[in-house]
Amino acid sequence: MELSIGWSRTQSGCLIELGVYFLQRFIEFLFGRVNKENRFLTIAYWAFVLFYFISVVFLAIQQIGWVLLLPVILFPVMFRIVYGLVGFGAGKLHSKKWIWLAGGIVVFIAGFAGAMFLFADNVAINASKSMSNGNVEVSIGTLKGSYEVAEYDVTSGGILSIPYEAVVAEGIVSLTVEKGNEVLWKENIPASGEGNIEFQAEPGTYDIIIVTEEAKDVFIELSSP
């Protein structure tokens, strides 16, 4: 029994080491090798690696459009260029390594963040959705593209009426009802307003979404139909 447990632990240790090895090779494949001769560059390297993977997870959770695959792919390429230039500058100009490092990091982060937003077709920043007593509340700090507010499953035909309230601090938002690719109802909300979403419903699933070129501080509340 002890031999079996020891062998199992050995196998687990080998698998962990193998996993760490392949992860390290994968990171080096994306970002190149870390500069271990410079402590600041080593810290910057792993900070950007962590930032990259957190960003990828965030984009996946937010279900942001496929166009963002471009900056996700370009990020490691840009990093290699900037990291190499910063490393070269730090190696040649020791007295100015802080300027090289800080400048490279600022430019890199700003460029990548800007590329993410500019190339994206769907971006929802600081978005939250909650339900209370059957009412749906959606709050979004910055929206570009579309965002699903609610989904309704209708079991019988008839006129469906859903009261709504909306507030938009900046930009114009279109509140729409879709079934598949067909738009059944649409209302533009330039600042704030309230009313009723009404459309002839048949059994099926209906999506209520908001669409905008770009809007800020968006709040939508849908009451129970």
Short mmCIF file of N, CA and C in Angstrom, two decimals, residues 29-31 52 56 59 66-80 108 112 115-116:
data_model
loop_
_atom_site.label_atom_id
_atom_site.label_comp_id
_atom_site.label_asym_id
_atom_site.label_seq_id
_atom_site.Cartn_x
_atom_site.Cartn_y
_atom_site.Cartn_z
N PHE A 29 7.12 30.66 -26.38
CA PHE A 29 6.72 30.68 -27.79
C PHE A 29 5.97 31.96 -28.12
N LEU A 30 5.12 32.41 -27.19
CA LEU A 30 4.35 33.63 -27.43
C LEU A 30 5.16 34.89 -27.21
N PHE A 31 5.89 34.96 -26.11
CA PHE A 31 6.51 36.22 -25.68
C PHE A 31 8.03 36.24 -25.79
N TYR A 52 -1.80 39.64 -19.95
CA TYR A 52 -2.30 39.07 -21.20
C TYR A 52 -3.32 37.97 -20.94
N VAL A 56 -7.35 37.87 -21.78
CA VAL A 56 -7.97 36.84 -22.62
C VAL A 56 -9.17 36.22 -21.90
N LEU A 59 -12.04 38.75 -21.90
CA LEU A 59 -12.70 38.84 -23.19
C LEU A 59 -13.60 37.64 -23.43
N TRP A 66 -15.39 38.54 -32.31
CA TRP A 66 -14.24 37.81 -32.83
C TRP A 66 -13.17 38.73 -33.37
N VAL A 67 -13.53 39.99 -33.68
CA VAL A 67 -12.53 40.92 -34.21
C VAL A 67 -11.40 41.13 -33.22
N LEU A 68 -11.69 40.95 -31.94
CA LEU A 68 -10.66 41.16 -30.92
C LEU A 68 -9.59 40.08 -30.95
N LEU A 69 -9.78 39.05 -31.77
CA LEU A 69 -8.72 38.06 -31.92
C LEU A 69 -7.47 38.70 -32.52
N LEU A 70 -7.66 39.76 -33.30
CA LEU A 70 -6.52 40.43 -33.92
C LEU A 70 -5.59 41.03 -32.87
N PRO A 71 -6.08 41.90 -31.95
CA PRO A 71 -5.16 42.41 -30.93
C PRO A 71 -4.66 41.32 -29.98
N VAL A 72 -5.47 40.28 -29.76
CA VAL A 72 -5.01 39.19 -28.90
C VAL A 72 -3.81 38.48 -29.52
N ILE A 73 -3.84 38.33 -30.84
CA ILE A 73 -2.72 37.71 -31.54
C ILE A 73 -1.55 38.68 -31.64
N LEU A 74 -1.83 39.97 -31.87
CA LEU A 74 -0.77 40.95 -32.05
C LEU A 74 -0.06 41.31 -30.74
N PHE A 75 -0.74 41.10 -29.61
CA PHE A 75 -0.15 41.47 -28.32
C PHE A 75 1.23 40.84 -28.12
N PRO A 76 1.37 39.50 -28.28
CA PRO A 76 2.70 38.91 -28.09
C PRO A 76 3.73 39.44 -29.07
N VAL A 77 3.30 39.72 -30.32
CA VAL A 77 4.23 40.25 -31.31
C VAL A 77 4.72 41.64 -30.90
N MET A 78 3.78 42.49 -30.50
CA MET A 78 4.14 43.83 -30.05
C MET A 78 5.04 43.76 -28.82
N PHE A 79 4.70 42.80 -27.93
CA PHE A 79 5.50 42.67 -26.71
C PHE A 79 6.95 42.32 -27.03
N ARG A 80 7.13 41.38 -27.95
CA ARG A 80 8.50 40.99 -28.32
C ARG A 80 9.30 42.20 -28.81
N PHE A 108 3.16 50.80 -24.62
CA PHE A 108 2.65 49.48 -24.96
C PHE A 108 1.24 49.27 -24.44
N PHE A 112 -2.04 48.95 -26.83
CA PHE A 112 -2.84 47.72 -26.83
C PHE A 112 -4.28 47.99 -26.41
N ALA A 115 -6.04 49.65 -29.28
CA ALA A 115 -6.31 48.70 -30.36
C ALA A 115 -7.48 47.80 -30.01
N MET A 116 -7.57 47.35 -28.76
CA MET A 116 -8.67 46.51 -28.33
C MET A 116 -10.00 47.20 -28.55
#
